[in-house]
Short mmCIF file of the C-alpha atoms (twelve columns), coordinates in Angstrom:
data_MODEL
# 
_entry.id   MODEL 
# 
loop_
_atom_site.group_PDB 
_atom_site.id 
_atom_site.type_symbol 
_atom_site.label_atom_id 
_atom_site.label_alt_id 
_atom_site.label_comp_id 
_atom_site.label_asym_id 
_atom_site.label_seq_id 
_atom_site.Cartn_x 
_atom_site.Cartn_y 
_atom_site.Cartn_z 
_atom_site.pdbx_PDB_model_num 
ATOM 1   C CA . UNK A 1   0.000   0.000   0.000   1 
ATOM 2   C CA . UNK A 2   1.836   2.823   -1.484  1 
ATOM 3   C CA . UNK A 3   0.989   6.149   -0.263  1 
ATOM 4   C CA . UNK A 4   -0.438  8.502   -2.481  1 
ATOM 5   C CA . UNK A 5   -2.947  12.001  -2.552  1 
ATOM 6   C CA . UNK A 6   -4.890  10.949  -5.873  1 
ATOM 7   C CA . UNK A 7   -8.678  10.860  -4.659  1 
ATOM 8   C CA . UNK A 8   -10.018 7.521   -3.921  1 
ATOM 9   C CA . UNK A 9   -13.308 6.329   -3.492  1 
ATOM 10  C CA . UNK A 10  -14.246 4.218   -1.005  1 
ATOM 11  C CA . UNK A 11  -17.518 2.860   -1.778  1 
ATOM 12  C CA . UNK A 12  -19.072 1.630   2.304   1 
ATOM 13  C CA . UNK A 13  -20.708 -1.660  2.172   1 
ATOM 14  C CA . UNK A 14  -23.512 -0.881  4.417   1 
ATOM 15  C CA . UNK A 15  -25.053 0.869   1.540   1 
ATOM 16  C CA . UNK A 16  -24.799 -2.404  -0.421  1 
ATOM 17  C CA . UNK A 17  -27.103 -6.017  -0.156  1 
ATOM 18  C CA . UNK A 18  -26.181 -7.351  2.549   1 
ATOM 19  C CA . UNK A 19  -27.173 -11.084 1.836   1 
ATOM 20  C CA . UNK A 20  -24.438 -10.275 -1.083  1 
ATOM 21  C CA . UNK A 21  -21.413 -8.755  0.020   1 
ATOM 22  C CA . UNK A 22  -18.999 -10.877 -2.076  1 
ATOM 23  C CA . UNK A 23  -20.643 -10.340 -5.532  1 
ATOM 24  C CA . UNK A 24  -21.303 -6.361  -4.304  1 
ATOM 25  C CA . UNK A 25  -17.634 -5.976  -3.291  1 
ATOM 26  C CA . UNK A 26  -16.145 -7.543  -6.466  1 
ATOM 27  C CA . UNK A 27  -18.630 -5.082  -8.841  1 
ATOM 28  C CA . UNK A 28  -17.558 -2.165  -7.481  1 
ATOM 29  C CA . UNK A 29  -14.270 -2.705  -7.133  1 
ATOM 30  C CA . UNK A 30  -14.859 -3.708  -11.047 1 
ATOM 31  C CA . UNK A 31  -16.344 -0.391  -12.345 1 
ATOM 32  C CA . UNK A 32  -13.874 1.332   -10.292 1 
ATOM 33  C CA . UNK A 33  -13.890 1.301   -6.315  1 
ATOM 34  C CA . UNK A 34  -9.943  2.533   -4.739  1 
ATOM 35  C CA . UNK A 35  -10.829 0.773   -1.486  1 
ATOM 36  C CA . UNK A 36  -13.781 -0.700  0.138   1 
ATOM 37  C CA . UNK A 37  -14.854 0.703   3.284   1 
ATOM 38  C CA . UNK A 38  -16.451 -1.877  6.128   1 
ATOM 39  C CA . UNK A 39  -18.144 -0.230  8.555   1 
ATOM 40  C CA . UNK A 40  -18.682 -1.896  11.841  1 
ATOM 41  C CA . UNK A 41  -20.954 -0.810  14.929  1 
ATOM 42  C CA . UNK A 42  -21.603 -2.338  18.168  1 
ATOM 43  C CA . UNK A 43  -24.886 -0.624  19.494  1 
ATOM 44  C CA . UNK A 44  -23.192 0.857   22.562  1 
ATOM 45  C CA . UNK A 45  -20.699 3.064   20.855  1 
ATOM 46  C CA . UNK A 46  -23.054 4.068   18.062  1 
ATOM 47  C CA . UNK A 47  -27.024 3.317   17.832  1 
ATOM 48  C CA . UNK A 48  -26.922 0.363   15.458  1 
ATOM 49  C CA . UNK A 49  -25.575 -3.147  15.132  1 
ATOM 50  C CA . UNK A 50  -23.876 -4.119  12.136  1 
ATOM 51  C CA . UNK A 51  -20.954 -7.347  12.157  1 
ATOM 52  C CA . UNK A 52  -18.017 -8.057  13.449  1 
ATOM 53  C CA . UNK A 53  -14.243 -9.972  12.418  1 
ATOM 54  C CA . UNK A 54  -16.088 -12.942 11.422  1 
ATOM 55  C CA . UNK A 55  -17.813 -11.008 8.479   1 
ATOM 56  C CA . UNK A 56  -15.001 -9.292  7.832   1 
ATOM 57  C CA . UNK A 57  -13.013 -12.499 7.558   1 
ATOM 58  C CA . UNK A 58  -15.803 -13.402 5.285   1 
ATOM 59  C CA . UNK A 59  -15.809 -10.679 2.646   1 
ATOM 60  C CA . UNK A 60  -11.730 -10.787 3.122   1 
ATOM 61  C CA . UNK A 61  -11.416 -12.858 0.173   1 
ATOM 62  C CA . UNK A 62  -13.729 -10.723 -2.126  1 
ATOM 63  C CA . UNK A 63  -11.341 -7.692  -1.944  1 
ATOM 64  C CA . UNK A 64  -8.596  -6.563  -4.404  1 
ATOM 65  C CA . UNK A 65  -7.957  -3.675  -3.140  1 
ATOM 66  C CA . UNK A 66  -7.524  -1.986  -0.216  1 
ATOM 67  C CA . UNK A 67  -9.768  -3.349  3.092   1 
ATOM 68  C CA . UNK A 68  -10.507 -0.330  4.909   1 
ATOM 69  C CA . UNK A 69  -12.235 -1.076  8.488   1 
ATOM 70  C CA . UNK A 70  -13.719 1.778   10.373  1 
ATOM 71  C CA . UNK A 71  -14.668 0.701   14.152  1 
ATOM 72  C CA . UNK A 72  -17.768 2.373   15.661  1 
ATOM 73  C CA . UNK A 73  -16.965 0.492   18.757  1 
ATOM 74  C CA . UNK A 74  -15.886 0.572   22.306  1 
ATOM 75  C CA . UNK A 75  -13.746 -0.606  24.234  1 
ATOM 76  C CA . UNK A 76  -10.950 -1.280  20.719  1 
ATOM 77  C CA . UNK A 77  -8.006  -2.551  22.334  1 
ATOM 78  C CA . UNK A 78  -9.922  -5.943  23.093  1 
ATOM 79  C CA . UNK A 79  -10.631 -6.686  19.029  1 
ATOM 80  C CA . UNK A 80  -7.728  -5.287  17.695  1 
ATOM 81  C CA . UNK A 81  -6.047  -8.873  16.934  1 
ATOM 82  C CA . UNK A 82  -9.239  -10.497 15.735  1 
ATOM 83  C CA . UNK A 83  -9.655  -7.899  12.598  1 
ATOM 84  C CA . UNK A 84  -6.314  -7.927  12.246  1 
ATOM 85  C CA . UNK A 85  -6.214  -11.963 11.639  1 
ATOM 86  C CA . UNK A 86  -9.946  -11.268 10.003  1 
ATOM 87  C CA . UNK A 87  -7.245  -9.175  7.193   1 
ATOM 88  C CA . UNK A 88  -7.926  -5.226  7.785   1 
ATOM 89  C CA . UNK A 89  -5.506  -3.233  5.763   1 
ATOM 90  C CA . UNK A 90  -6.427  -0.064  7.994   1 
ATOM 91  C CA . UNK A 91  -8.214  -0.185  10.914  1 
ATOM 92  C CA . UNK A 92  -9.444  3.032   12.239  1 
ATOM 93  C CA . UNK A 93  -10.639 3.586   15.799  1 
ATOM 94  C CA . UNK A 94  -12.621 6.453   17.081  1 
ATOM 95  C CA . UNK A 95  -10.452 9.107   19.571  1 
ATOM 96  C CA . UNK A 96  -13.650 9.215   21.417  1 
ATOM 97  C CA . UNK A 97  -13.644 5.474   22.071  1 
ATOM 98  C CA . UNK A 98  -11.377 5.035   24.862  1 
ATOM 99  C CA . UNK A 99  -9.244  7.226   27.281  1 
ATOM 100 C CA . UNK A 100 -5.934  5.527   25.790  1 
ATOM 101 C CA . UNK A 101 -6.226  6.323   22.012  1 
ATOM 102 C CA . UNK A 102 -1.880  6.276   21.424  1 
ATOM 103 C CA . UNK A 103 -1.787  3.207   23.303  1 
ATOM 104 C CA . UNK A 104 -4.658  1.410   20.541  1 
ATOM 105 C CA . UNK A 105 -2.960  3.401   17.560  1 
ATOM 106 C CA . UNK A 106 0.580   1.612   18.410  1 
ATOM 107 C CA . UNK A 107 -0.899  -1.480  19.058  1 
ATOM 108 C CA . UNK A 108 -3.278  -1.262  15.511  1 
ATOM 109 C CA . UNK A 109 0.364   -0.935  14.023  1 
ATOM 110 C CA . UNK A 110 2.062   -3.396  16.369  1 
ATOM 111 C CA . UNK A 111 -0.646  -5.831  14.909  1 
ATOM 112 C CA . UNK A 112 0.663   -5.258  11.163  1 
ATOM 113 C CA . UNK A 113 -2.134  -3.214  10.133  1 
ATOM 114 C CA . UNK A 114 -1.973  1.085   8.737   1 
ATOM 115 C CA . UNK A 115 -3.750  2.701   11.845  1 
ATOM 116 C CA . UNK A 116 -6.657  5.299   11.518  1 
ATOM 117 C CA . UNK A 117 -8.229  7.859   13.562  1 
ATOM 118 C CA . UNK A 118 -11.469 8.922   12.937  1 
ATOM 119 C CA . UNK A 119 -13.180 11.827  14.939  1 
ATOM 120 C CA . UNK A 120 -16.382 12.961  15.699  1 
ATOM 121 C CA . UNK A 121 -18.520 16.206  14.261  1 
ATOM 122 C CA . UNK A 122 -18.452 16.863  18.315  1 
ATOM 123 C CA . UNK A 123 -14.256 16.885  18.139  1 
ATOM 124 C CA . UNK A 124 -11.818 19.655  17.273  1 
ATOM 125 C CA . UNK A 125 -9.338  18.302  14.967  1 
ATOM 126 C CA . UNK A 126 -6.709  20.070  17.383  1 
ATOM 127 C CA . UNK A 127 -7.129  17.046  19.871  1 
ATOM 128 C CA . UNK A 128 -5.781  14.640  17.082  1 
ATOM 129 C CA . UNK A 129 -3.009  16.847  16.640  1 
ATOM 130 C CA . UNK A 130 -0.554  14.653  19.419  1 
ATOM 131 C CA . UNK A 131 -1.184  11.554  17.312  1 
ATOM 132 C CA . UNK A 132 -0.560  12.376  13.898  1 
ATOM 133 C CA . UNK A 133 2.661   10.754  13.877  1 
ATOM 134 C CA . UNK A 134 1.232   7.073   14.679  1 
ATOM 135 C CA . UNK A 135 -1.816  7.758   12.105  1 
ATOM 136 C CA . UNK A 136 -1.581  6.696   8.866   1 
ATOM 137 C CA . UNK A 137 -5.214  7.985   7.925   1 
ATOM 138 C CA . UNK A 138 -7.740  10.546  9.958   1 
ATOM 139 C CA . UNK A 139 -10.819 10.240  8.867   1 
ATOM 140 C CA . UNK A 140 -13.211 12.907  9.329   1 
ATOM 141 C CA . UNK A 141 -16.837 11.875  10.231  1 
ATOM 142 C CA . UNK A 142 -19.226 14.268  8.158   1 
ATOM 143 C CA . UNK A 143 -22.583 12.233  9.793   1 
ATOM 144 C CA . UNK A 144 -22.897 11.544  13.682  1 
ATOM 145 C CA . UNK A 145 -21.577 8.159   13.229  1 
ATOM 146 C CA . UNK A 146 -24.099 5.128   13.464  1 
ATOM 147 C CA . UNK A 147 -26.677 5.036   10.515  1 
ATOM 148 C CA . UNK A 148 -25.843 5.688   6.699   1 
ATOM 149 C CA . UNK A 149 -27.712 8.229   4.079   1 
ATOM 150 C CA . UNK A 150 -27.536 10.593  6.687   1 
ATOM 151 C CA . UNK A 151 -27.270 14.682  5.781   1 
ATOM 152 C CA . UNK A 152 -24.322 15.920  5.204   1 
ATOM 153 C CA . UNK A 153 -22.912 18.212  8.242   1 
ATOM 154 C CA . UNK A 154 -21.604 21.789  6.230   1 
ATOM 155 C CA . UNK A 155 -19.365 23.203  9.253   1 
ATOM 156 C CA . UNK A 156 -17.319 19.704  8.817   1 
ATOM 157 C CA . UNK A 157 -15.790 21.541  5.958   1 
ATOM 158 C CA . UNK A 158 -13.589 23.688  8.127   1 
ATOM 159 C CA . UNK A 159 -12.531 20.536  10.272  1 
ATOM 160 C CA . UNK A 160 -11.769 19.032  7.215   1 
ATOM 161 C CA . UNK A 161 -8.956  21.899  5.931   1 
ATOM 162 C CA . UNK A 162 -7.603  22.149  9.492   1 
ATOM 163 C CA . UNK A 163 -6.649  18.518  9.699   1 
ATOM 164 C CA . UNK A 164 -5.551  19.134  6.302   1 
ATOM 165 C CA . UNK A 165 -2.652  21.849  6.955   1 
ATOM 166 C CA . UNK A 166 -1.880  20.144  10.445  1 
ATOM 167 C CA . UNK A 167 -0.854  17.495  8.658   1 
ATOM 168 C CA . UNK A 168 1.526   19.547  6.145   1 
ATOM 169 C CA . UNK A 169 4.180   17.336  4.368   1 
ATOM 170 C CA . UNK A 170 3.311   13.991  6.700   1 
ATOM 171 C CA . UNK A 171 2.147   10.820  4.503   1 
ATOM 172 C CA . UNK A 172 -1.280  10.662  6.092   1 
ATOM 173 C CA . UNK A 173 -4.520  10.270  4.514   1 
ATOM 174 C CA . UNK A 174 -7.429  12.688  4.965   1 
ATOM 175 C CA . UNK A 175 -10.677 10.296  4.676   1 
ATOM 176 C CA . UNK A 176 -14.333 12.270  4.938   1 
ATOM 177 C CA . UNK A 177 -17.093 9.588   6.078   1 
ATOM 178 C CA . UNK A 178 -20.693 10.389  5.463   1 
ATOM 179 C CA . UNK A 179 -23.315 12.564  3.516   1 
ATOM 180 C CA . UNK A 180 -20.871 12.557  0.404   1 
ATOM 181 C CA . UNK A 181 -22.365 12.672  -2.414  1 
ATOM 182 C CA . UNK A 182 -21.431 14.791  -6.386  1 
ATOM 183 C CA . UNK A 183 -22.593 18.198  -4.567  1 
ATOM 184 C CA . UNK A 184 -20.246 17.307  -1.321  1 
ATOM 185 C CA . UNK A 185 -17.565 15.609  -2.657  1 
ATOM 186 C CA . UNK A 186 -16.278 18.538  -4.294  1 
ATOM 187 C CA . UNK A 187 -16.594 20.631  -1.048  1 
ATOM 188 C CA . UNK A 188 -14.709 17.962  1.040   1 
ATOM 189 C CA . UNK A 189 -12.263 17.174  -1.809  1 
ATOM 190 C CA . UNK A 190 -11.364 21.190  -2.021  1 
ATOM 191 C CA . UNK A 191 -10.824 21.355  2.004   1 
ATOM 192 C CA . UNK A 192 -8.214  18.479  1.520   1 
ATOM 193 C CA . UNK A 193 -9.390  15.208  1.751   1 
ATOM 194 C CA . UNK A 194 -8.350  12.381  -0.886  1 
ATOM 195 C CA . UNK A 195 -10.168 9.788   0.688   1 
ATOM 196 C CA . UNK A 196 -13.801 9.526   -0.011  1 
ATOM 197 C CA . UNK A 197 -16.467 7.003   1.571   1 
ATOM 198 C CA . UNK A 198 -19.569 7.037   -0.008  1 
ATOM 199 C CA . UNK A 199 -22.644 4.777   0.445   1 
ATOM 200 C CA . UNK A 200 -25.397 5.216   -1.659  1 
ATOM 201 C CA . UNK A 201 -23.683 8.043   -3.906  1 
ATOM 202 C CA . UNK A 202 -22.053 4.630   -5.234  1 
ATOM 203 C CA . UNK A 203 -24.678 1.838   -4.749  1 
ATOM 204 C CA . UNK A 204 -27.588 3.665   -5.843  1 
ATOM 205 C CA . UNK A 205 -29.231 2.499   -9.153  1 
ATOM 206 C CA . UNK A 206 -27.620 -0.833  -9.783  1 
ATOM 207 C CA . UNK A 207 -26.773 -4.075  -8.408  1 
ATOM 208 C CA . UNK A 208 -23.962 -6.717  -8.224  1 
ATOM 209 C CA . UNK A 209 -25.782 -8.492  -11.443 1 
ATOM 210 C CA . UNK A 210 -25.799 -5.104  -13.097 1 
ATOM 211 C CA . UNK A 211 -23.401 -2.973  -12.251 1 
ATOM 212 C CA . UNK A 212 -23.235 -0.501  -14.342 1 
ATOM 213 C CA . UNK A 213 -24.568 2.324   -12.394 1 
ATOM 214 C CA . UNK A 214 -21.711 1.553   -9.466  1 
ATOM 215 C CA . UNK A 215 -18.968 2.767   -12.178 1 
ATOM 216 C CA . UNK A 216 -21.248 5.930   -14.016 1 
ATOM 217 C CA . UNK A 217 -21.717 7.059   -9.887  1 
ATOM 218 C CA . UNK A 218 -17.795 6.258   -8.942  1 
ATOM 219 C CA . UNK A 219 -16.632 7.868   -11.706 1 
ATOM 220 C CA . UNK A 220 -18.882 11.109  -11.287 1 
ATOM 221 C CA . UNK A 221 -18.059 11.371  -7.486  1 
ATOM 222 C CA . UNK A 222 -14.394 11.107  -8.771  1 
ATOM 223 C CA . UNK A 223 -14.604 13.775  -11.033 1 
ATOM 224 C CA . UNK A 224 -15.909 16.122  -9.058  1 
ATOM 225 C CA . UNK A 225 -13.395 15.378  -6.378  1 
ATOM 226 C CA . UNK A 226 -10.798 15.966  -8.973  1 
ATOM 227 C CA . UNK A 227 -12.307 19.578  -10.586 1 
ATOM 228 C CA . UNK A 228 -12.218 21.054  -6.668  1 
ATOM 229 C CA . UNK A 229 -8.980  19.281  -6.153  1 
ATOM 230 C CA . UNK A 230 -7.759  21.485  -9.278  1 
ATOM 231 C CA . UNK A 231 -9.628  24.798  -8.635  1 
# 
């Protein structure tokens, strides 16, 4: 996993059929998908239930690209080995989750895995700023976290190009999670983020059988990402 700041787009599973997750994963990625983005929520940290490392472990062997794992969970530090064995490229843990966040980023790296951070619409991006240098992503949450096709929260823009000059010359990604869509993406992609999750934006008008619509929607979320990126 080379680092780079091209945009990718990182279409979120829980937008897709669940009783298909193999066939959904392998169209996207298909017509287009950078990474796949696996969102999982225990019902304590967030207000919804969605799966755990055995899933994960599952839909492991449908992925070519990148297997990007965002937990909505708390207490981390207890699961960390089990998605790393379940094959998480990145796992990303919410600052909010725990009182020891630098003690779970070194051990998501300890475990072999890139570590995230992601942080609340409730968080300053100044409290990430001692833990940049064990982050290999941040990802900014753009939603409360919990439920997808949520709206899209504006003032997040301003968190987003904060993180984005704190982070100056360091090989970190800048990941926005939630609301995006071909009106946000640009917004979010302008502020600095080259990392894009997007649920229905991507999974919206097709299927795994048909795909079709999953590349025309990736590729317009891309361009638009790309036009702000160049303004």
């Amino acid at each position: 996993m080379e680092f780079d700041r091209s945009i990718k787009i990182a279409p979120s599973i829980l937008a897709a059929d669940f009783a298909d997750f193999g066939r959904e994963i392998e169209a996207v990625e298909a017509t287009g998908a950078d990474w796949i983005h696996v969102d999982v929520m225990d019902g304590h940290f967030v207000p919804n239930i969605t799966f755990g490392p055995q899933v994960v472990k599952a839909i492991r062997k449908h992925v070519r690209t990148v297997m990007d794992v965002h937990l909505m969970i708390a207490p981390v530090d207890p699961y960390i080995d089990a998605f790393a064995q379940a094959g998480a490229d990145i796992l990303t843990a919410h600052l909010e989750a725990g009182p020891h966040t630098h003690r779970t980023l070194q051990a998501v790296r300890g475990a072999g895995m890139k570590s995230g951070l992601a942080l609340n619409p409730g968080t300053p991006v100044a409290a990430a700023a001692p833990l940049l240098d064990l982050c290999d992503l941040v990802c900014v949450m753009t939603v409360n976290p919990g439920f997808g096709g949520q709206a899209f929260i504006e003032t997040q823009v301003g968190q987003i190009r904060e993180l984005r000059a704190m982070i100056g010359d360091r090989n970190i990604h800048v990941e926005v999670d939630g609301g995006v869509d071909l009106r946000t993406a640009g917004l979010v992609a302008g502020a600095g983020a080259d990392v894009l999750v997007a649920g229905s934006a991507v999974f919206k008008g097709g299927t795994a059988a048909e795909p079709k619509a999953y590349g025309e929607n990736i590729r317009a979320l891309r361009d638009a990402a790309n036009n702000a990126q160049g303004d």
